[in-house]
């Protein structure tokens, strides 16, 4: 097991670990390394139920009652005794609405008109649906006998008194809000929001709204990062686009690490850069620099600067997104308190086009999943796959994940896809 002391050792002497090669780091291994340093924030807050959407529970939710808390009808029909299911004719002695019970008792030969959700009256234990009956004044004729005890929803069928309904570490989704509301619980304890600061690095970067000179590019990474982070539900702190200037970079980095739980930068971690970021990170923290066996997204840095986690992402716009989804997303969910984040769903489908691919690295090609004319879902690549082509990412609704062992593929081959739409 690796801890913070060993992070220090690892950074100062990478070869001290067997099979650890920072220059050829497999995707899965890098992910494992990062996971070992991730402890969730330890500050909690009490939130109104509706405010807890997208937050992580810091308490177990136990059911203070049975849900439903009384036996009730699953259908509109008539409540009767199980011993009367074969009776052809029953007298209707009243009505039970949802929210307005019938107070009397059903005796042999009798029934009560009942609406969905209405409490099953005393004496009754079975419901015949109204479509299987014919009304005849104060009587009904049963055309088709129900099974004894049919169409009854029992108390505690959904949740039992004292049952753990949701556990600490659960990420709250719309169904969970409703589930907790169904218990009558108005407030929950949650981990506080994770604070994530980010900035771009590069002399060539210009912020949107400014004119662009030859040799300059608009800073798009801060916008994709803003979008991905906001969807994850963290508190974002945009620290700007910072020129490759050691003093400016140092000031920005130090300001970021004192304010945020996590700092993310893009650019400046690849070989051949003016090495300011690397020097700064070595001076102020313990950061590992890897060349990941993947495309796009080869350079990646991870470590701690002060008490903040640091992710140094590549500069290329597609590489930023790929490395975010493959490494940062899972890490942030853990830091937010989620006990076992669900990985991006991955499954195999047929690819309608041939794919060029080198073995020895994992490729995350941008793909479009579509319903083919025969109704089967298939995938096609978005087209050119350069790591600077953000349009490929915008067109895509999935990654086509080609692992290290995969080489060139013919059209029609099965490939793994990782769906992007609808994920956090
Ligand atoms: P770097 O990793 O700094 O060498 O950057 C690699 C490539 O990504 C270069 O072409 C940069 O101009 C580009 N790049 C770096 N940062 C950004 C950014 N924030 N927005 C758009 N492109 C960027
Ligand atoms: Mg740069």
CSV table of C-alpha atoms and ligand atoms in Angstrom, one decimal:
chain,number,residue,atom,x,y,z
A,1,UNK,CA,0.0,0.0,0.0
A,2,UNK,CA,1.3,3.4,-1.0
A,3,UNK,CA,1.0,6.4,1.3
A,4,UNK,CA,2.2,10.0,1.3
A,5,UNK,CA,5.7,9.1,2.4
A,6,UNK,CA,6.0,6.7,-0.4
A,7,UNK,CA,4.6,9.4,-2.8
A,8,UNK,CA,7.7,11.4,-1.8
A,9,UNK,CA,10.0,8.4,-2.4
A,10,UNK,CA,8.4,7.6,-5.7
A,11,UNK,CA,8.8,11.1,-7.0
A,12,UNK,CA,12.5,11.3,-5.9
A,13,UNK,CA,13.4,7.8,-7.0
A,14,UNK,CA,10.9,6.3,-9.5
A,15,UNK,CA,12.9,3.2,-10.1
A,16,UNK,CA,12.5,2.1,-6.5
A,17,UNK,CA,9.3,0.2,-7.4
A,18,UNK,CA,9.2,-2.9,-9.4
A,19,UNK,CA,7.5,-2.6,-12.8
A,20,UNK,CA,7.0,1.1,-12.3
A,21,UNK,CA,8.0,2.9,-15.5
A,22,UNK,CA,6.9,6.6,-15.6
A,23,UNK,CA,7.7,6.6,-19.4
A,24,UNK,CA,5.4,3.8,-20.3
A,25,UNK,CA,2.6,3.8,-17.8
A,26,UNK,CA,-0.5,1.7,-18.7
A,27,UNK,CA,-3.8,3.5,-18.3
A,28,UNK,CA,-5.1,1.1,-15.6
A,29,UNK,CA,-1.9,1.3,-13.6
A,30,UNK,CA,-1.9,5.1,-13.5
A,31,UNK,CA,-5.5,5.0,-12.3
A,32,UNK,CA,-4.6,2.6,-9.6
A,33,UNK,CA,-1.7,4.7,-8.4
A,34,UNK,CA,-3.9,7.8,-8.2
A,35,UNK,CA,-6.6,6.0,-6.3
A,36,UNK,CA,-4.3,5.2,-3.4
A,37,UNK,CA,-4.0,8.9,-2.4
A,38,UNK,CA,-7.6,9.8,-2.5
A,39,UNK,CA,-9.3,10.5,0.9
A,40,UNK,CA,-12.7,12.2,0.7
A,41,UNK,CA,-13.1,15.7,2.2
A,42,UNK,CA,-14.0,15.4,5.8
A,43,UNK,CA,-16.4,18.3,6.2
A,44,UNK,CA,-20.1,17.7,6.2
A,45,UNK,CA,-23.2,19.8,6.0
A,46,UNK,CA,-26.9,19.4,6.5
A,47,UNK,CA,-28.9,20.1,3.3
A,48,UNK,CA,-32.6,20.5,2.5
A,49,UNK,CA,-33.5,17.3,0.5
A,50,UNK,CA,-33.8,19.1,-2.8
A,51,UNK,CA,-30.3,20.7,-2.4
A,52,UNK,CA,-28.7,17.2,-2.1
A,53,UNK,CA,-29.1,16.3,-5.8
A,54,UNK,CA,-25.6,15.4,-7.1
A,55,UNK,CA,-24.1,15.5,-3.6
A,56,UNK,CA,-22.7,12.5,-1.7
A,57,UNK,CA,-24.4,11.2,1.4
A,58,UNK,CA,-22.3,11.4,4.6
A,59,UNK,CA,-24.9,9.4,6.6
A,60,UNK,CA,-26.8,6.2,6.2
A,61,UNK,CA,-30.5,6.8,5.6
A,62,UNK,CA,-32.7,4.4,7.5
A,63,UNK,CA,-36.4,4.0,7.1
A,64,UNK,CA,-38.4,5.5,10.0
A,65,UNK,CA,-41.5,3.6,8.8
A,66,UNK,CA,-42.8,1.0,6.5
A,67,UNK,CA,-43.3,2.2,2.9
A,68,UNK,CA,-46.1,2.0,2.0
A,69,UNK,CA,-47.3,2.1,5.6
A,70,UNK,CA,-50.7,0.4,5.1
A,71,UNK,CA,-51.9,-2.4,2.7
A,72,UNK,CA,-53.4,-0.7,-0.3
A,73,UNK,CA,-54.8,-1.4,-3.7
A,74,UNK,CA,-52.6,-1.6,-6.8
A,75,UNK,CA,-55.6,-1.2,-9.2
A,76,UNK,CA,-59.0,0.5,-9.5
A,77,UNK,CA,-61.6,-2.3,-8.7
A,78,UNK,CA,-63.4,-3.9,-5.8
A,79,UNK,CA,-61.9,-5.1,-2.5
A,80,UNK,CA,-63.3,-8.4,-1.3
A,81,UNK,CA,-62.5,-11.5,0.8
A,82,UNK,CA,-60.2,-14.1,-0.7
A,83,UNK,CA,-62.9,-16.7,0.2
A,84,UNK,CA,-65.3,-14.8,-2.2
A,85,UNK,CA,-63.1,-14.8,-5.3
A,86,UNK,CA,-65.4,-17.4,-6.9
A,87,UNK,CA,-68.6,-15.7,-5.9
A,88,UNK,CA,-70.3,-14.4,-9.0
A,89,UNK,CA,-72.2,-11.6,-7.3
A,90,UNK,CA,-71.2,-9.3,-4.4
A,91,UNK,CA,-72.9,-6.3,-2.7
A,92,UNK,CA,-71.0,-3.0,-2.9
A,93,UNK,CA,-71.2,-1.4,0.6
A,94,UNK,CA,-69.0,1.7,0.1
A,95,UNK,CA,-66.0,3.3,-1.5
A,96,UNK,CA,-62.3,3.6,-0.5
A,97,UNK,CA,-60.3,6.4,-2.2
A,98,UNK,CA,-56.6,7.0,-2.0
A,99,UNK,CA,-56.4,9.3,1.0
A,100,UNK,CA,-59.9,8.5,2.2
A,101,UNK,CA,-60.4,5.1,3.7
A,102,UNK,CA,-63.6,3.1,4.0
A,103,UNK,CA,-64.2,2.8,7.8
A,104,UNK,CA,-66.5,-0.3,7.8
A,105,UNK,CA,-65.7,-4.0,7.6
A,106,UNK,CA,-66.2,-6.2,4.5
A,107,UNK,CA,-68.3,-9.3,5.3
A,108,UNK,CA,-68.9,-12.5,3.3
A,109,UNK,CA,-70.8,-11.6,0.1
A,110,UNK,CA,-69.7,-8.0,0.2
A,111,UNK,CA,-67.2,-5.7,-1.5
A,112,UNK,CA,-66.0,-2.1,-1.4
A,113,UNK,CA,-65.3,0.0,-4.5
A,114,UNK,CA,-61.6,0.9,-4.2
A,115,UNK,CA,-59.3,3.2,-6.1
A,116,UNK,CA,-55.5,2.7,-6.7
A,117,UNK,CA,-53.7,3.6,-3.5
A,118,UNK,CA,-56.8,3.3,-1.4
A,119,UNK,CA,-56.4,1.4,2.0
A,120,UNK,CA,-57.7,-2.2,1.9
A,121,UNK,CA,-60.7,-2.1,4.2
A,122,UNK,CA,-61.0,-4.4,7.2
A,123,UNK,CA,-62.2,-7.8,6.3
A,124,UNK,CA,-61.0,-7.6,2.7
A,125,UNK,CA,-57.6,-9.0,1.4
A,126,UNK,CA,-58.1,-9.2,-2.4
A,127,UNK,CA,-58.9,-6.8,-5.2
A,128,UNK,CA,-60.7,-7.7,-8.4
A,129,UNK,CA,-60.0,-5.1,-11.2
A,130,UNK,CA,-63.0,-3.2,-12.4
A,131,UNK,CA,-62.5,-4.5,-16.0
A,132,UNK,CA,-63.3,-8.0,-14.8
A,133,UNK,CA,-66.7,-6.9,-13.3
A,134,UNK,CA,-70.1,-5.7,-14.4
A,135,UNK,CA,-72.0,-3.2,-12.2
A,136,UNK,CA,-75.6,-4.1,-11.5
A,137,UNK,CA,-77.1,-1.4,-9.3
A,138,UNK,CA,-75.7,-2.0,-5.8
A,139,UNK,CA,-74.1,-5.2,-6.9
A,140,UNK,CA,-71.2,-6.3,-9.1
A,141,UNK,CA,-71.0,-9.5,-11.1
A,142,UNK,CA,-67.5,-10.9,-11.3
A,143,UNK,CA,-66.7,-12.1,-14.9
A,144,UNK,CA,-63.3,-13.5,-14.1
A,145,UNK,CA,-62.3,-14.6,-10.6
A,146,UNK,CA,-59.1,-12.9,-9.3
A,147,UNK,CA,-56.4,-15.0,-7.6
A,148,UNK,CA,-56.8,-14.8,-3.8
A,149,UNK,CA,-54.8,-11.8,-2.5
A,150,UNK,CA,-54.4,-10.3,-6.0
A,151,UNK,CA,-53.7,-6.6,-6.6
A,152,UNK,CA,-52.7,-5.8,-3.0
A,153,UNK,CA,-49.6,-3.7,-2.2
A,154,UNK,CA,-48.5,-4.7,1.2
A,155,UNK,CA,-47.2,-2.4,4.0
A,156,UNK,CA,-43.4,-2.4,3.9
A,157,UNK,CA,-43.2,-3.9,0.4
A,158,UNK,CA,-41.0,-1.0,-0.9
A,159,UNK,CA,-39.1,-0.3,2.4
A,160,UNK,CA,-39.2,-1.8,5.8
A,161,UNK,CA,-39.0,0.1,9.1
A,162,UNK,CA,-35.4,0.3,10.2
A,163,UNK,CA,-34.0,-0.8,6.8
A,164,UNK,CA,-30.9,1.0,5.5
A,165,UNK,CA,-32.2,2.6,2.4
A,166,UNK,CA,-29.1,4.4,1.2
A,167,UNK,CA,-25.6,4.2,2.6
A,168,UNK,CA,-22.9,6.8,3.3
A,169,UNK,CA,-21.0,7.4,0.1
A,170,UNK,CA,-24.0,7.3,-2.2
A,171,UNK,CA,-24.2,9.9,-5.0
A,172,UNK,CA,-27.7,11.4,-4.9
A,173,UNK,CA,-29.8,11.0,-8.1
A,174,UNK,CA,-33.4,12.0,-8.9
A,175,UNK,CA,-34.8,8.6,-7.7
A,176,UNK,CA,-33.0,9.0,-4.4
A,177,UNK,CA,-34.5,12.4,-3.8
A,178,UNK,CA,-38.0,10.8,-4.3
A,179,UNK,CA,-37.1,7.7,-2.2
A,180,UNK,CA,-36.0,9.8,0.8
A,181,UNK,CA,-39.1,12.0,0.4
A,182,UNK,CA,-41.2,8.9,0.5
A,183,UNK,CA,-39.8,8.4,4.0
A,184,UNK,CA,-40.8,11.9,5.0
A,185,UNK,CA,-37.2,12.9,5.6
A,186,UNK,CA,-36.7,16.6,4.8
A,187,UNK,CA,-32.9,17.0,5.4
A,188,UNK,CA,-29.8,14.9,4.8
A,189,UNK,CA,-26.1,15.1,5.8
A,190,UNK,CA,-23.8,15.4,2.8
A,191,UNK,CA,-20.1,15.9,2.1
A,192,UNK,CA,-19.3,19.5,1.4
A,193,UNK,CA,-18.7,20.4,-2.2
A,194,UNK,CA,-15.3,19.7,-3.5
A,195,UNK,CA,-13.4,22.9,-4.5
A,196,UNK,CA,-11.6,22.5,-7.8
A,197,UNK,CA,-9.3,25.3,-9.2
A,198,UNK,CA,-8.0,25.2,-12.7
A,199,UNK,CA,-5.9,27.3,-15.0
A,200,UNK,CA,-4.4,27.0,-18.5
A,201,UNK,CA,-0.8,27.5,-19.3
A,202,UNK,CA,0.8,28.8,-22.5
A,203,UNK,CA,2.2,32.0,-24.0
A,204,UNK,CA,0.1,31.4,-27.1
A,205,UNK,CA,-3.3,31.5,-25.2
A,206,UNK,CA,-5.8,34.2,-25.6
A,207,UNK,CA,-9.1,34.5,-23.8
A,208,UNK,CA,-12.4,34.6,-25.7
A,209,UNK,CA,-13.5,38.1,-26.7
A,210,UNK,CA,-10.0,39.2,-27.4
A,211,UNK,CA,-8.5,39.6,-30.9
A,212,UNK,CA,-6.2,36.8,-32.1
A,213,UNK,CA,-2.7,37.4,-33.5
A,214,UNK,CA,-0.8,34.9,-35.7
A,215,UNK,CA,0.6,32.1,-33.6
A,216,UNK,CA,-2.0,32.5,-30.9
A,217,UNK,CA,-5.0,30.2,-30.0
A,218,UNK,CA,-8.1,30.8,-28.0
A,219,UNK,CA,-8.0,29.1,-24.6
A,220,UNK,CA,-10.7,26.4,-25.0
A,221,UNK,CA,-9.5,24.0,-22.3
A,222,UNK,CA,-10.8,26.2,-19.5
A,223,UNK,CA,-14.2,26.0,-21.1
A,224,UNK,CA,-14.3,22.2,-21.5
A,225,UNK,CA,-12.9,21.9,-17.9
A,226,UNK,CA,-15.6,24.2,-16.7
A,227,UNK,CA,-18.2,22.1,-18.4
A,228,UNK,CA,-17.0,18.8,-17.1
A,229,UNK,CA,-16.4,20.0,-13.6
A,230,UNK,CA,-19.7,21.7,-13.4
A,231,UNK,CA,-21.5,18.6,-14.5
A,232,UNK,CA,-19.7,16.6,-11.7
A,233,UNK,CA,-21.2,19.0,-9.2
A,234,UNK,CA,-18.0,20.5,-7.8
A,235,UNK,CA,-17.4,24.2,-6.9
A,236,UNK,CA,-15.2,25.5,-9.7
A,237,UNK,CA,-12.6,28.2,-9.4
A,238,UNK,CA,-11.4,29.5,-12.8
A,239,UNK,CA,-7.9,31.0,-12.3
A,240,UNK,CA,-7.4,32.1,-15.9
A,241,UNK,CA,-4.9,31.5,-18.7
A,242,UNK,CA,-1.4,32.0,-17.5
A,243,UNK,CA,1.6,32.8,-19.7
A,244,UNK,CA,4.7,30.6,-19.5
A,245,UNK,CA,6.2,32.9,-16.9
A,246,UNK,CA,7.7,31.4,-13.8
A,247,UNK,CA,6.6,34.1,-11.4
A,248,UNK,CA,3.0,34.3,-12.7
A,249,UNK,CA,2.8,30.5,-12.7
A,250,UNK,CA,4.1,30.2,-9.2
A,251,UNK,CA,1.8,32.9,-7.8
A,252,UNK,CA,-1.2,31.2,-9.5
A,253,UNK,CA,-0.3,27.7,-8.4
A,254,UNK,CA,0.2,28.8,-4.8
A,255,UNK,CA,-2.9,30.7,-4.7
A,256,UNK,CA,-4.8,27.8,-6.2
A,257,UNK,CA,-3.5,25.2,-3.8
A,258,UNK,CA,-4.3,27.2,-0.7
A,259,UNK,CA,-7.9,27.8,-1.8
A,260,UNK,CA,-8.9,24.5,-3.4
A,261,UNK,CA,-9.0,20.7,-2.7
A,262,UNK,CA,-7.9,20.0,-6.2
A,263,UNK,CA,-5.9,21.9,-8.8
A,264,UNK,CA,-6.0,21.1,-12.5
A,265,UNK,CA,-3.8,22.7,-15.1
A,266,UNK,CA,-3.6,22.1,-18.8
A,267,UNK,CA,-0.5,22.4,-21.0
A,268,UNK,CA,3.1,22.6,-20.0
A,269,UNK,CA,3.7,19.1,-18.8
A,270,UNK,CA,4.9,17.6,-22.1
A,271,UNK,CA,8.6,17.1,-23.0
A,272,UNK,CA,10.1,20.1,-24.7
A,273,UNK,CA,8.1,22.7,-22.8
A,274,UNK,CA,9.8,25.5,-21.1
A,275,UNK,CA,10.0,23.5,-17.9
A,276,UNK,CA,8.5,26.0,-15.5
A,277,UNK,CA,5.6,23.9,-14.3
A,278,UNK,CA,7.8,20.9,-13.6
A,279,UNK,CA,10.3,23.0,-11.6
A,280,UNK,CA,7.5,24.7,-9.7
A,281,UNK,CA,5.8,21.4,-8.9
A,282,UNK,CA,9.1,19.9,-7.8
A,283,UNK,CA,9.7,22.9,-5.6
A,284,UNK,CA,6.3,23.0,-3.9
A,285,UNK,CA,5.0,19.5,-4.0
A,286,UNK,CA,5.4,15.8,-4.8
A,287,UNK,CA,4.3,15.2,-8.3
A,288,UNK,CA,4.7,12.3,-10.6
A,289,UNK,CA,5.2,12.9,-14.3
A,290,UNK,CA,4.1,10.1,-16.5
A,291,UNK,CA,4.0,9.2,-20.2
A,292,UNK,CA,0.8,7.2,-20.4
A,293,UNK,CA,0.7,4.4,-23.0
A,294,UNK,CA,-2.4,6.0,-24.5
A,295,UNK,CA,-3.6,8.2,-27.3
A,296,UNK,CA,-4.5,11.0,-27.0
A,297,UNK,CA,-3.2,12.1,-23.6
A,298,UNK,CA,0.3,10.8,-23.3
A,299,UNK,CA,1.8,13.3,-20.8
A,300,UNK,CA,0.0,13.3,-17.4
A,301,UNK,CA,1.1,14.6,-14.0
A,302,UNK,CA,-0.4,13.7,-10.6
A,303,UNK,CA,0.6,14.4,-7.1
A,304,UNK,CA,0.1,16.7,-4.1
A,305,UNK,CA,1.0,20.3,-3.7
A,306,UNK,CA,0.5,21.3,-0.1
A,307,UNK,CA,-2.7,19.6,0.9
A,308,UNK,CA,-4.2,19.9,-2.6
A,309,UNK,CA,-4.3,17.1,-5.2
A,310,UNK,CA,-2.7,18.2,-8.4
A,311,UNK,CA,-3.5,17.0,-12.0
A,312,UNK,CA,-1.4,18.2,-14.8
A,313,UNK,CA,-3.2,17.5,-18.0
A,314,UNK,CA,-1.8,17.8,-21.5
A,315,UNK,CA,-2.4,21.0,-23.5
A,316,UNK,CA,-4.2,19.5,-26.6
A,317,UNK,CA,-7.9,20.1,-26.3
A,318,UNK,CA,-9.0,16.5,-27.0
A,319,UNK,CA,-6.3,15.1,-24.7
A,320,UNK,CA,-7.6,17.3,-21.9
A,321,UNK,CA,-11.1,15.8,-22.2
A,322,UNK,CA,-9.9,12.2,-22.6
A,323,UNK,CA,-7.5,12.4,-19.5
A,324,UNK,CA,-10.2,14.1,-17.5
A,325,UNK,CA,-12.7,11.3,-18.2
A,326,UNK,CA,-10.2,8.5,-17.8
A,327,UNK,CA,-8.4,9.7,-14.6
A,328,UNK,CA,-9.8,12.9,-13.1
A,329,UNK,CA,-13.5,12.1,-13.1
A,330,UNK,CA,-13.2,9.0,-11.0
A,331,UNK,CA,-10.7,10.7,-8.6
A,332,UNK,CA,-13.0,13.6,-8.0
A,333,UNK,CA,-16.0,11.4,-7.3
A,334,UNK,CA,-13.9,9.6,-4.7
A,335,UNK,CA,-12.7,12.9,-3.1
A,336,UNK,CA,-16.4,14.1,-3.1
A,337,UNK,CA,-17.1,11.1,-0.9
A,338,UNK,CA,-18.5,8.5,-3.3
A,339,UNK,CA,-17.4,5.1,-2.0
A,340,UNK,CA,-17.3,3.2,-5.3
A,341,UNK,CA,-17.8,5.4,-8.3
A,342,UNK,CA,-19.5,3.5,-11.2
A,343,UNK,CA,-17.0,3.5,-14.1
A,344,UNK,CA,-18.1,4.9,-17.4
A,345,UNK,CA,-20.4,2.2,-18.9
A,346,UNK,CA,-18.5,0.2,-21.5
A,347,UNK,CA,-19.9,-2.4,-23.8
A,348,UNK,CA,-19.0,-3.9,-27.2
A,349,UNK,CA,-20.7,-3.1,-30.5
A,350,UNK,CA,-19.9,-3.5,-34.1
A,351,UNK,CA,-17.9,-0.7,-35.8
A,352,UNK,CA,-19.0,0.0,-39.3
A,353,UNK,CA,-15.6,1.3,-40.5
A,354,UNK,CA,-12.1,0.1,-40.6
A,355,UNK,CA,-9.8,1.5,-37.9
A,356,UNK,CA,-6.1,2.1,-38.0
A,357,UNK,CA,-4.5,1.4,-34.6
A,358,UNK,CA,-1.0,0.6,-33.3
A,359,UNK,CA,-0.6,-2.1,-30.6
A,360,UNK,CA,1.1,-1.2,-27.3
A,361,UNK,CA,-1.1,1.7,-26.3
A,362,UNK,CA,-4.7,2.3,-25.4
A,363,UNK,CA,-6.5,4.6,-27.9
A,364,UNK,CA,-9.6,6.5,-27.1
A,365,UNK,CA,-11.0,7.3,-30.6
A,366,UNK,CA,-14.1,9.5,-30.8
A,367,UNK,CA,-17.1,7.6,-32.0
A,368,UNK,CA,-20.8,8.1,-32.8
A,369,UNK,CA,-23.1,5.4,-31.6
A,370,UNK,CA,-26.2,5.2,-33.8
A,371,UNK,CA,-29.2,3.0,-34.3
A,372,UNK,CA,-28.6,1.3,-37.7
A,373,UNK,CA,-31.3,0.6,-40.3
A,374,UNK,CA,-31.8,-3.0,-38.8
A,375,UNK,CA,-32.4,-1.5,-35.4
A,376,UNK,CA,-29.0,-2.6,-33.9
A,377,UNK,CA,-26.8,0.0,-32.3
A,378,UNK,CA,-23.4,0.3,-34.1
A,379,UNK,CA,-20.6,2.8,-33.9
A,380,UNK,CA,-18.6,4.7,-36.4
A,381,UNK,CA,-15.5,6.9,-35.8
A,382,UNK,CA,-16.1,10.7,-36.1
A,383,UNK,CA,-13.5,11.0,-38.8
A,384,UNK,CA,-10.0,12.5,-38.3
A,385,UNK,CA,-8.7,11.7,-34.8
A,386,UNK,CA,-6.0,14.4,-34.1
A,387,UNK,CA,-5.7,15.3,-30.5
A,388,UNK,CA,-6.2,19.0,-31.3
A,389,UNK,CA,-9.5,18.4,-33.2
A,390,UNK,CA,-12.0,19.4,-30.6
A,391,UNK,CA,-14.8,19.1,-33.3
A,392,UNK,CA,-14.3,15.3,-33.1
A,393,UNK,CA,-15.1,15.5,-29.4
A,394,UNK,CA,-18.1,17.7,-30.0
A,395,UNK,CA,-19.5,15.2,-32.7
A,396,UNK,CA,-18.9,12.2,-30.5
A,397,UNK,CA,-21.3,10.5,-28.1
A,398,UNK,CA,-18.8,7.8,-27.1
A,399,UNK,CA,-15.2,6.8,-27.0
A,400,UNK,CA,-14.2,3.8,-29.0
A,401,UNK,CA,-11.7,2.2,-26.5
A,402,UNK,CA,-9.0,0.1,-28.2
A,403,UNK,CA,-6.8,-1.4,-25.6
A,404,UNK,CA,-3.1,-2.1,-25.9
A,405,UNK,CA,-3.4,-5.5,-27.6
A,406,UNK,CA,-5.7,-4.3,-30.4
A,407,UNK,CA,-4.2,-3.5,-33.8
A,408,UNK,CA,-5.7,-2.5,-37.1
A,409,UNK,CA,-9.4,-3.5,-37.4
A,410,UNK,CA,-11.5,-4.3,-40.4
A,411,UNK,CA,-14.9,-2.8,-40.9
A,412,UNK,CA,-17.5,-4.9,-39.0
A,413,UNK,CA,-15.1,-5.7,-36.1
A,414,UNK,CA,-16.5,-5.6,-32.6
A,415,UNK,CA,-15.1,-2.8,-30.5
A,416,UNK,CA,-15.5,-1.5,-26.9
A,417,UNK,CA,-17.4,1.8,-26.5
A,418,UNK,CA,-17.7,4.0,-23.5
A,419,UNK,CA,-20.8,6.1,-23.6
A,420,UNK,CA,-20.4,9.8,-22.9
A,421,UNK,CA,-23.9,11.1,-23.1
A,422,UNK,CA,-25.7,11.4,-19.8
A,423,UNK,CA,-22.7,10.8,-17.6
A,424,UNK,CA,-21.2,13.0,-14.9
B,1,LIG,P1,1.4,21.9,-24.4
B,1,LIG,O1,1.0,20.6,-23.7
B,1,LIG,O2,1.5,23.1,-23.5
B,1,LIG,O3,2.7,21.6,-25.2
B,1,LIG,O4,0.3,22.2,-25.5
B,1,LIG,C1,0.0,21.3,-26.5
B,1,LIG,C2,-0.9,21.9,-27.6
B,1,LIG,O5,-2.1,22.2,-27.0
B,1,LIG,C3,-0.3,23.2,-28.2
B,1,LIG,O6,-0.7,23.2,-29.5
B,1,LIG,C4,-1.1,24.2,-27.4
B,1,LIG,O7,-1.2,25.4,-28.2
B,1,LIG,C5,-2.4,23.6,-27.2
B,1,LIG,N1,-3.0,24.1,-26.0
B,1,LIG,C6,-2.5,24.2,-24.8
B,1,LIG,N2,-3.3,24.8,-23.9
B,1,LIG,C7,-4.4,25.1,-24.6
B,1,LIG,C8,-5.7,25.7,-24.2
B,1,LIG,N3,-5.9,26.1,-23.0
B,1,LIG,N4,-6.6,25.8,-25.2
B,1,LIG,C9,-6.4,25.4,-26.4
B,1,LIG,N5,-5.3,24.8,-26.8
B,1,LIG,C10,-4.3,24.7,-26.0
B,2,LIG,MG1,2.3,25.0,-23.6
